[in-house]
Coordinates of C-alpha atoms in Angstrom, one line a residue:
M1 CA 49.7 -2.4 -4.5
R2 CA 47.2 -3.0 -7.2
A3 CA 44.0 -4.9 -6.6
D4 CA 43.1 -7.5 -9.2
I5 CA 39.8 -6.6 -10.8
S6 CA 38.4 -10.0 -10.1
L7 CA 39.0 -9.4 -6.3
V8 CA 37.1 -6.2 -6.4
N9 CA 34.4 -7.6 -8.6
A10 CA 33.9 -10.4 -6.0
C11 CA 32.5 -7.8 -3.7
L12 CA 30.1 -6.2 -6.1
L13 CA 26.4 -6.8 -6.9
P14 CA 25.4 -4.5 -9.8
A15 CA 22.3 -4.4 -12.0
Y16 CA 21.8 -4.0 -15.8
A17 CA 19.0 -2.4 -17.9
G18 CA 16.4 -4.4 -19.8
R19 CA 15.4 -8.1 -19.6
S20 CA 18.3 -10.2 -21.0
P21 CA 21.8 -9.8 -19.5
A22 CA 23.8 -7.3 -21.3
D23 CA 27.1 -8.3 -22.9
W24 CA 29.1 -6.2 -20.4
M25 CA 27.3 -8.0 -17.5
L26 CA 28.3 -11.5 -18.9
R27 CA 31.9 -10.3 -19.3
A28 CA 32.0 -9.0 -15.8
A29 CA 30.5 -12.3 -14.5
D30 CA 33.4 -14.0 -16.2
E31 CA 35.8 -11.6 -14.5
G32 CA 34.8 -12.7 -11.0
L33 CA 31.6 -10.6 -10.3
A34 CA 29.9 -11.7 -7.1
G35 CA 26.5 -11.6 -8.7
V36 CA 23.6 -9.7 -10.2
A37 CA 20.7 -7.8 -8.5
L38 CA 17.4 -7.8 -10.4
F39 CA 15.0 -5.0 -10.1
G40 CA 11.5 -4.1 -11.4
T41 CA 13.1 -2.6 -14.5
N42 CA 14.2 -6.2 -15.4
F43 CA 10.6 -7.4 -15.5
P44 CA 8.9 -5.7 -18.4
T45 CA 5.3 -6.4 -19.3
G46 CA 5.0 -9.5 -21.5
A47 CA 8.4 -10.9 -20.6
G48 CA 9.1 -14.6 -20.9
P49 CA 10.3 -17.0 -18.3
L50 CA 13.0 -15.6 -16.0
R51 CA 15.0 -18.8 -16.0
E52 CA 15.2 -18.9 -19.8
E53 CA 15.8 -15.2 -20.5
V54 CA 17.9 -14.1 -17.5
T55 CA 19.3 -16.6 -15.0
A56 CA 20.3 -19.5 -17.4
P57 CA 22.5 -17.2 -19.6
L58 CA 24.1 -15.8 -16.4
R59 CA 24.7 -19.3 -15.0
A60 CA 26.1 -20.5 -18.3
V61 CA 29.0 -18.1 -17.6
R62 CA 29.3 -18.6 -13.8
P63 CA 27.2 -21.4 -12.3
D64 CA 27.6 -20.2 -8.7
L65 CA 26.7 -16.6 -9.4
L66 CA 24.6 -14.9 -6.8
I67 CA 21.3 -13.8 -8.5
A68 CA 19.4 -11.6 -6.0
L69 CA 16.0 -9.9 -5.9
D70 CA 13.6 -8.4 -3.4
E71 CA 10.9 -11.1 -2.8
E72 CA 9.3 -10.1 0.5
G73 CA 5.8 -11.1 -0.4
G74 CA 2.9 -8.7 -0.1
D75 CA 3.6 -5.3 -1.5
V76 CA 7.3 -6.0 -2.4
T77 CA 7.8 -8.5 -5.2
R78 CA 9.9 -8.9 -8.3
L79 CA 8.9 -12.4 -9.6
D80 CA 5.3 -11.2 -9.7
Y81 CA 6.0 -7.5 -10.4
R82 CA 3.4 -7.3 -13.2
R83 CA 0.8 -9.3 -11.4
G84 CA 1.1 -8.9 -7.6
S85 CA 2.6 -11.3 -5.1
V86 CA 0.9 -14.6 -4.6
H87 CA 2.2 -14.6 -1.0
P88 CA 1.2 -12.2 1.7
G89 CA 3.8 -10.0 3.3
S90 CA 5.2 -9.7 6.7
H91 CA 2.4 -7.5 8.2
A92 CA -0.2 -10.2 7.4
L93 CA 2.0 -13.0 8.7
G94 CA 2.8 -11.2 11.9
A95 CA -0.9 -10.5 12.5
V96 CA -1.7 -14.3 12.1
D97 CA 1.3 -15.0 14.4
D98 CA 1.7 -18.6 13.4
V99 CA 5.5 -19.2 13.0
A100 CA 4.9 -22.5 11.3
L101 CA 2.8 -20.7 8.6
T102 CA 5.5 -18.0 8.3
R103 CA 8.1 -20.7 7.7
E104 CA 5.9 -22.4 5.2
V105 CA 5.4 -19.1 3.3
G106 CA 9.1 -18.5 3.3
A107 CA 9.7 -22.0 1.9
A108 CA 7.1 -21.4 -0.8
I109 CA 8.9 -18.2 -1.8
A110 CA 12.2 -20.0 -1.9
R111 CA 10.8 -22.7 -4.1
D112 CA 9.6 -20.0 -6.5
L113 CA 13.0 -18.4 -6.5
R114 CA 14.8 -21.7 -7.1
A115 CA 12.5 -22.5 -10.0
E116 CA 13.6 -19.4 -11.7
G117 CA 17.3 -19.8 -10.9
V118 CA 17.5 -17.1 -8.1
N119 CA 19.6 -18.0 -5.1
L120 CA 19.7 -14.9 -2.9
C121 CA 16.4 -13.5 -1.5
L122 CA 16.7 -9.9 -0.2
A123 CA 14.2 -10.7 2.7
P124 CA 12.9 -10.8 5.3
C125 CA 12.6 -7.3 6.9
A126 CA 13.6 -7.5 10.5
D127 CA 12.6 -3.9 11.2
V128 CA 10.3 -3.3 14.2
N129 CA 7.6 -0.9 12.9
S130 CA 7.7 1.2 16.0
R131 CA 6.6 4.4 14.2
P132 CA 3.2 3.8 12.6
D133 CA 3.7 6.7 10.1
N134 CA 7.0 5.2 8.9
P135 CA 6.8 6.0 5.1
I136 CA 9.0 3.1 3.9
I137 CA 8.5 0.1 6.2
G138 CA 4.9 -0.2 7.2
V139 CA 3.4 -3.5 5.9
R140 CA 6.9 -4.8 5.2
S141 CA 7.4 -5.4 9.0
F142 CA 6.0 -8.3 11.0
G143 CA 4.8 -5.8 13.6
D144 CA 5.5 -3.3 16.2
R145 CA 6.7 -5.6 19.0
P146 CA 10.3 -6.8 19.1
D147 CA 9.4 -10.3 20.3
L148 CA 6.9 -10.8 17.5
V149 CA 9.2 -9.5 14.8
A150 CA 12.0 -11.7 16.2
R151 CA 10.2 -15.0 16.1
H152 CA 8.8 -14.4 12.6
T153 CA 12.2 -13.2 11.3
A154 CA 13.7 -16.4 12.4
A155 CA 10.9 -18.5 10.9
S156 CA 11.1 -16.7 7.6
V157 CA 14.9 -17.2 7.5
R158 CA 14.6 -20.9 8.2
G159 CA 11.8 -21.3 5.6
I160 CA 13.7 -19.6 2.8
Q161 CA 17.0 -21.4 3.6
D162 CA 15.4 -24.8 3.9
H163 CA 15.3 -24.8 0.2
G164 CA 18.8 -23.7 -0.6
V165 CA 18.1 -20.0 -1.1
A166 CA 20.1 -17.5 1.0
A167 CA 18.0 -15.2 3.2
T168 CA 18.9 -11.6 3.9
V169 CA 17.9 -10.0 7.2
K170 CA 17.4 -6.2 6.7
H171 CA 17.7 -3.2 7.3
F172 CA 20.4 -3.3 10.1
P173 CA 20.3 -1.9 12.7
G174 CA 16.6 -1.2 12.3
H175 CA 14.6 1.0 9.9
G176 CA 11.3 1.0 11.9
D177 CA 11.5 4.3 13.7
T178 CA 12.1 6.6 10.7
R179 CA 10.1 9.6 9.6
T180 CA 11.6 9.8 6.1
D181 CA 12.1 7.4 3.2
S182 CA 15.8 6.6 2.9
H183 CA 15.5 6.4 -0.9
S184 CA 15.2 10.2 -0.9
E185 CA 16.8 11.5 2.3
L186 CA 18.8 10.2 5.2
P187 CA 16.7 9.3 8.2
D188 CA 18.1 10.2 11.6
I189 CA 17.0 7.9 14.4
D190 CA 17.2 9.1 18.0
R191 CA 18.2 5.9 19.7
D192 CA 20.7 5.3 22.4
E193 CA 22.4 1.9 22.7
A194 CA 20.0 0.7 25.4
S195 CA 16.8 1.5 23.4
L196 CA 18.4 0.1 20.3
D197 CA 19.2 -3.1 22.1
A198 CA 15.7 -3.4 23.5
V199 CA 13.7 -2.5 20.5
D200 CA 15.6 -2.9 17.2
L201 CA 18.2 -5.6 17.7
P202 CA 16.2 -8.6 19.0
P203 CA 14.9 -9.5 15.5
F204 CA 18.4 -9.3 14.0
R205 CA 19.7 -11.5 16.8
A206 CA 17.0 -14.0 16.1
G207 CA 17.7 -14.0 12.4
I208 CA 21.4 -14.5 13.0
E209 CA 20.7 -17.4 15.4
A210 CA 18.5 -18.9 12.7
G211 CA 21.5 -18.9 10.4
A212 CA 20.8 -16.0 8.1
K213 CA 23.4 -16.1 5.4
A214 CA 23.3 -12.3 4.8
V215 CA 22.5 -9.1 6.7
M216 CA 21.7 -5.9 4.8
T217 CA 22.6 -2.6 6.3
G218 CA 20.2 0.4 6.1
H219 CA 20.9 3.9 5.0
I220 CA 20.0 5.4 8.3
R221 CA 21.9 7.5 10.8
L222 CA 21.9 6.8 14.5
S223 CA 23.5 10.1 15.5
R224 CA 24.0 9.0 19.1
L225 CA 26.3 6.3 17.9
D226 CA 27.9 7.7 14.7
G227 CA 27.4 10.7 12.4
L228 CA 27.7 8.4 9.3
P229 CA 24.9 6.3 7.8
A230 CA 24.9 2.8 9.2
T231 CA 26.1 1.4 5.8
L232 CA 29.3 3.4 6.0
S233 CA 29.8 3.2 9.8
R234 CA 32.6 1.0 11.1
R235 CA 31.1 1.6 14.6
I236 CA 27.8 0.0 13.5
V237 CA 29.0 -2.6 10.9
T238 CA 32.1 -3.9 12.6
G239 CA 31.5 -2.8 16.2
L240 CA 27.8 -3.5 16.6
L241 CA 27.0 -6.2 14.1
R242 CA 30.3 -8.2 14.0
E243 CA 31.7 -7.7 17.5
Q244 CA 28.6 -7.2 19.7
L245 CA 26.2 -9.5 17.9
G246 CA 28.9 -11.9 16.7
Y247 CA 27.7 -12.1 13.1
R248 CA 30.1 -14.0 10.8
G249 CA 28.2 -14.1 7.6
V250 CA 28.0 -11.7 4.6
V251 CA 27.2 -8.1 5.4
M252 CA 25.7 -6.5 2.3
T253 CA 24.7 -2.9 1.7
D254 CA 21.4 -1.5 0.7
A255 CA 21.5 0.0 -2.8
L256 CA 24.2 2.8 -3.1
E257 CA 22.1 4.6 -5.7
M258 CA 19.7 5.8 -3.0
A259 CA 19.9 9.6 -2.9
P260 CA 21.4 10.3 0.5
I261 CA 24.3 8.0 -0.3
V262 CA 25.1 8.7 -3.9
R263 CA 24.6 12.4 -3.7
R264 CA 27.3 12.8 -1.1
W265 CA 29.8 10.0 -1.7
G266 CA 29.2 8.9 -5.3
Y267 CA 29.2 5.2 -6.1
G268 CA 33.0 4.8 -5.9
G269 CA 33.3 6.7 -2.6
A270 CA 30.4 4.9 -1.0
A271 CA 31.7 1.5 -2.1
V272 CA 35.1 2.2 -0.5
A273 CA 33.5 3.6 2.7
A274 CA 31.2 0.6 3.0
L275 CA 34.1 -1.9 2.5
A276 CA 36.2 0.0 5.0
A277 CA 33.4 -0.1 7.5
G278 CA 33.2 -3.9 7.2
A279 CA 30.6 -4.6 4.5
D280 CA 31.4 -7.5 2.2
L281 CA 28.9 -7.2 -0.7
V282 CA 28.2 -3.9 -2.2
V283 CA 24.8 -3.5 -3.9
L284 CA 25.0 -0.7 -6.5
G285 CA 21.3 -0.4 -7.3
A286 CA 19.0 -0.6 -10.3
T287 CA 21.1 1.8 -12.4
D288 CA 22.8 0.1 -15.2
G289 CA 26.2 -0.8 -13.9
E290 CA 28.4 -0.8 -17.0
K291 CA 29.8 2.7 -16.2
L292 CA 29.6 2.2 -12.5
L293 CA 32.0 -0.7 -12.2
P294 CA 35.0 1.2 -13.6
E295 CA 34.2 4.1 -11.1
V296 CA 34.2 1.6 -8.2
H297 CA 37.4 -0.1 -9.4
E298 CA 39.2 3.2 -9.7
A299 CA 38.0 4.4 -6.3
V300 CA 39.0 1.2 -4.6
Q301 CA 42.5 1.4 -6.1
E302 CA 42.9 5.0 -5.1
A303 CA 41.9 4.1 -1.5
L304 CA 44.4 1.2 -1.5
D305 CA 47.1 3.6 -2.7
Q306 CA 46.2 6.2 0.0
G307 CA 45.9 3.6 2.7
T308 CA 42.2 4.3 3.6
L309 CA 41.3 0.7 2.5
T310 CA 43.5 -2.3 2.8
L311 CA 43.9 -5.2 0.4
E312 CA 43.4 -7.6 3.4
R313 CA 39.9 -6.1 4.1
V314 CA 38.9 -6.5 0.4
A315 CA 40.2 -10.1 0.4
E316 CA 38.3 -10.8 3.6
A317 CA 35.1 -9.5 2.0
A318 CA 35.7 -11.5 -1.2
C319 CA 36.3 -14.6 0.9
R320 CA 33.0 -14.3 2.8
V321 CA 31.1 -13.7 -0.5
A322 CA 32.8 -16.8 -2.0
S323 CA 31.6 -18.9 0.9
L324 CA 28.0 -17.6 0.3
R325 CA 28.2 -18.4 -3.4
A326 CA 29.3 -21.9 -2.5
W327 CA 26.5 -22.4 -0.1
A328 CA 23.9 -21.0 -2.5
D329 CA 25.2 -22.7 -5.6
P330 CA 22.1 -24.4 -7.2
A331 CA 24.3 -27.3 -8.2
R332 CA 25.1 -28.2 -4.6
R333 CA 21.5 -29.6 -4.1
P334 CA 20.7 -31.4 -7.4
G335 CA 17.7 -33.0 -5.8
A336 CA 16.1 -29.8 -4.5
P337 CA 12.8 -28.7 -6.0
D338 CA 13.9 -26.3 -8.7
T339 CA 11.8 -27.2 -11.7
G340 CA 8.5 -25.5 -10.9
R341 CA 7.1 -22.7 -8.9
A342 CA 5.1 -23.5 -5.7
A343 CA 1.5 -23.9 -6.6
A344 CA -1.7 -25.6 -5.5
D345 CA -1.4 -29.4 -5.8
G346 CA -5.1 -29.9 -6.6
H347 CA -5.9 -31.1 -3.1
R348 CA -5.2 -27.9 -1.1
D349 CA -5.2 -24.2 -1.7
P350 CA -1.9 -22.3 -2.2
V351 CA -0.2 -21.5 1.1
G352 CA -0.1 -17.8 0.2
L353 CA -3.9 -17.6 -0.2
V354 CA -4.4 -19.6 3.0
A355 CA -2.2 -17.2 5.0
A356 CA -3.9 -14.1 3.4
R357 CA -7.3 -15.4 4.4
R358 CA -6.2 -15.8 8.0
A359 CA -4.8 -12.3 8.0
L360 CA -8.1 -10.5 7.1
L361 CA -9.6 -8.2 9.7
A362 CA -13.3 -7.4 9.2
H363 CA -15.0 -4.6 11.1
G364 CA -18.7 -4.4 10.5
V365 CA -18.4 -6.4 7.3
P366 CA -20.1 -9.8 7.3
R367 CA -18.8 -12.5 5.1
A368 CA -20.9 -12.7 1.9
A369 CA -22.6 -16.0 1.1
D370 CA -24.5 -15.2 -2.0
G371 CA -21.9 -15.2 -4.8
R372 CA -22.6 -11.5 -5.5
R373 CA -20.9 -9.3 -8.0
L374 CA -19.1 -6.2 -6.8
H375 CA -18.5 -2.7 -8.0
T376 CA -15.1 -1.3 -7.0
V377 CA -13.6 2.2 -6.9
R378 CA -9.8 2.2 -6.3
L379 CA -8.1 5.3 -5.0
A380 CA -4.7 5.1 -6.6
T381 CA -1.8 6.1 -4.5
V382 CA 1.9 6.7 -5.3
A383 CA 3.9 3.7 -4.0
N384 CA 7.3 4.1 -2.4
M385 CA 10.4 3.0 -4.4
A386 CA 10.7 -0.4 -2.6
V387 CA 7.2 -1.3 -3.9
G388 CA 7.6 0.2 -7.3
E389 CA 4.8 -0.3 -9.9
A390 CA 3.4 -3.6 -8.8
P391 CA -0.4 -3.7 -9.4
W392 CA -2.8 -3.7 -6.5
G393 CA -6.5 -3.6 -5.9
L394 CA -9.5 -6.0 -6.3
E395 CA -10.2 -5.8 -10.0
A396 CA -8.0 -8.8 -11.1
P397 CA -9.2 -11.3 -8.5
L398 CA -12.8 -10.2 -8.8
R399 CA -12.5 -10.7 -12.6
G400 CA -11.0 -14.1 -12.0
L401 CA -13.8 -15.1 -9.7
G402 CA -16.4 -13.9 -12.3
A403 CA -17.6 -11.4 -9.7
L404 CA -16.6 -8.0 -11.1
A405 CA -19.6 -5.7 -11.8
S406 CA -17.4 -2.6 -12.6
A407 CA -14.1 -1.1 -11.7
T408 CA -13.1 2.5 -11.5
D409 CA -9.6 3.9 -10.9
V410 CA -9.3 7.4 -9.4
A411 CA -6.1 9.3 -9.9
P412 CA -4.4 10.8 -6.8
G413 CA -5.6 14.2 -5.9
T414 CA -8.9 14.0 -7.9
D415 CA -11.6 16.3 -6.6
P416 CA -13.9 14.0 -4.5
A417 CA -17.0 15.7 -5.8
A418 CA -16.0 14.7 -9.4
I419 CA -15.9 10.9 -8.5
A420 CA -18.9 8.9 -9.6
A421 CA -20.2 6.0 -7.6
P422 CA -22.6 3.3 -8.8
P423 CA -26.2 3.8 -7.5
A424 CA -27.2 1.7 -4.5
D425 CA -29.6 -0.4 -6.6
G426 CA -26.8 -1.4 -8.9
G427 CA -25.1 -3.7 -6.4
P428 CA -22.6 -3.6 -3.5
L429 CA -19.7 -1.2 -3.7
A430 CA -16.1 -1.6 -2.3
V431 CA -13.8 1.4 -2.2
V432 CA -10.2 0.2 -2.2
V433 CA -7.6 2.3 -0.4
R434 CA -4.1 1.9 1.0
D435 CA -3.2 3.5 4.4
A436 CA -6.1 5.9 4.2
E437 CA -5.6 7.0 7.8
R438 CA -2.3 8.6 6.7
D439 CA -3.7 10.3 3.6
P440 CA -6.1 13.3 3.9
W441 CA -7.1 13.0 0.2
Q442 CA -8.2 9.4 0.6
R443 CA -10.1 10.2 3.8
A444 CA -11.9 13.1 2.0
V445 CA -12.9 10.9 -0.9
L446 CA -14.2 8.2 1.5
R447 CA -16.3 10.8 3.3
T448 CA -17.8 12.1 0.1
L449 CA -18.6 8.6 -1.3
R450 CA -20.0 7.4 2.0
A451 CA -22.4 10.3 2.0
R452 CA -23.8 9.0 -1.3
R453 CA -23.4 5.3 -0.5
P454 CA -23.7 4.7 3.2
D455 CA -23.6 1.0 2.5
L456 CA -20.2 1.0 0.9
V457 CA -17.4 -1.1 2.3
T458 CA -13.9 0.2 2.6
V459 CA -11.1 -2.2 1.7
D460 CA -7.9 -0.9 3.2
M461 CA -4.8 -2.7 1.8
G462 CA -2.3 -1.0 4.1
L463 CA -1.6 -1.2 7.8
A464 CA -4.4 -2.5 10.0
P465 CA -4.8 -0.9 13.4
A466 CA -3.0 -2.7 16.2
G467 CA -5.8 -2.3 18.8
P468 CA -9.6 -2.5 18.8
L469 CA -11.5 -0.2 16.5
P470 CA -14.1 2.3 17.9
A471 CA -17.6 1.0 17.6
D472 CA -18.6 3.8 15.2
T473 CA -15.8 3.0 12.7
P474 CA -17.4 2.5 9.2
A475 CA -17.5 -0.9 7.6
T476 CA -13.9 -1.8 6.7
L477 CA -12.1 -4.9 5.6
F478 CA -8.4 -4.7 6.3
T479 CA -6.2 -7.0 4.1
R480 CA -2.8 -6.2 5.8
G481 CA -1.1 -5.9 2.5
A482 CA -1.7 -5.2 -1.2
G483 CA -0.4 -8.3 -2.9
L484 CA -2.5 -10.5 -5.1
A485 CA -2.9 -13.1 -2.4
N486 CA -4.3 -10.4 0.0
A487 CA -6.6 -9.0 -2.7
T488 CA -7.9 -12.5 -3.6
A489 CA -8.7 -13.3 0.0
A490 CA -10.7 -10.0 0.2
A491 CA -12.5 -10.7 -3.0
E492 CA -13.5 -14.1 -1.7
Y493 CA -14.8 -12.7 1.6
L494 CA -16.8 -10.0 -0.1
T495 CA -18.5 -12.1 -2.8
G496 CA -18.9 -15.5 -1.2
R497 CA -17.0 -17.1 -4.1
A498 CA -13.9 -19.4 -3.7
W499 CA -10.7 -19.2 -5.7
R500 CA -9.7 -22.5 -7.2
G501 CA -6.1 -23.4 -8.3
S502 CA -3.0 -21.3 -8.6
L503 CA -3.1 -17.6 -8.2
R504 CA -0.8 -17.4 -11.2
A505 CA -3.2 -19.1 -13.5

């Protein structure tokens, strides 16, 4: 039995290269494609409005198309990929631990997305960051306690969906205890069912109870449950998520282009295995999908012919995705706020900046009150693939505040002895790092610079410590994230100057 191309397309979320939708993408949308995933490659420097250049042309073909992107706030952003997010991420919000604030930030993100024609937010992360040296989750998690992550996952889901944008709870069944980055190799998590239920599943239960329209699977293996990655495991997708947790919404995959999946199964084989496991919406990844769609179509048809995938399973998946498209159709809420991004209203500061201020953790760093100018040295680090090339550091907000004395960027691996630091009589110095405790090079640079400038302040834009710091810890300001909102809050604190108006100005 042959599957209609439109039925298979209804389960696929590919991407395309460049800014404006390619002709093949518009044709595929007209042939029943579920939607489009946007990645950093779709946000070149100097690009015009997303609505005009991307989403409007797509919706002219299919008004109810799912248009999806990663908008977690903090380190992971696509709308502000060339600027830095105007909203803090999960680590900052979990530290503040005000669920009303988390819901408000989620709502602000949703308003931004709707203003640009995006109706599927690939957030929030429901992962419990139970391993502090996790290379891919870190600041993307609300924290290391299941109860904390659960209540903020639910608040974020409600905030996003309050404004007609579908939220995606990820990365099921929990990516927080991994030692490796699943973009490059398959993490193996040593969890039995009891520990999984106690540590990793509570946030997913909370997100489901909050009404999350989608749950994204992670490319992780729980070898005590199944030898296959969770994305391709019927035991995990159908047995654990559907039957045990009772989830009835759309199950979507993480990007199949990630190395541990595509190297072994290929796009077609992985898509078939994911659908057979119980997934409904298959995310192909940032790779241009023009040549990938035929590969998937062919693999699905071959699986149907061989009986390893049934037409009923594909139709069930397509039906669930159609229900999601109907719920997230921008036309279904004509009165919703979709004509302008969330911004300061002239009477109060942007909610993202308010939240970022509350998330700051200062150790031995008094709040400045003199409107000083600041020298900065930023120790550049290589971000993981989820973060991409989004800018970070203090230079932009300090410049905006009129408080930048000088800015120096140091390339990763530079000999610490070769790094110049402004003299003490030239003004205060901030050395900007990200997760320095996990990076021997950053620590070595800090020791060298601190020997020359004992008065320097370290600004760490990565994970903040969960417990009290030793009394002899050098002066450090933790921002709990590297987004523009986090950086602006730190710049205000260190200079005694206040930001006025939108962070996107």
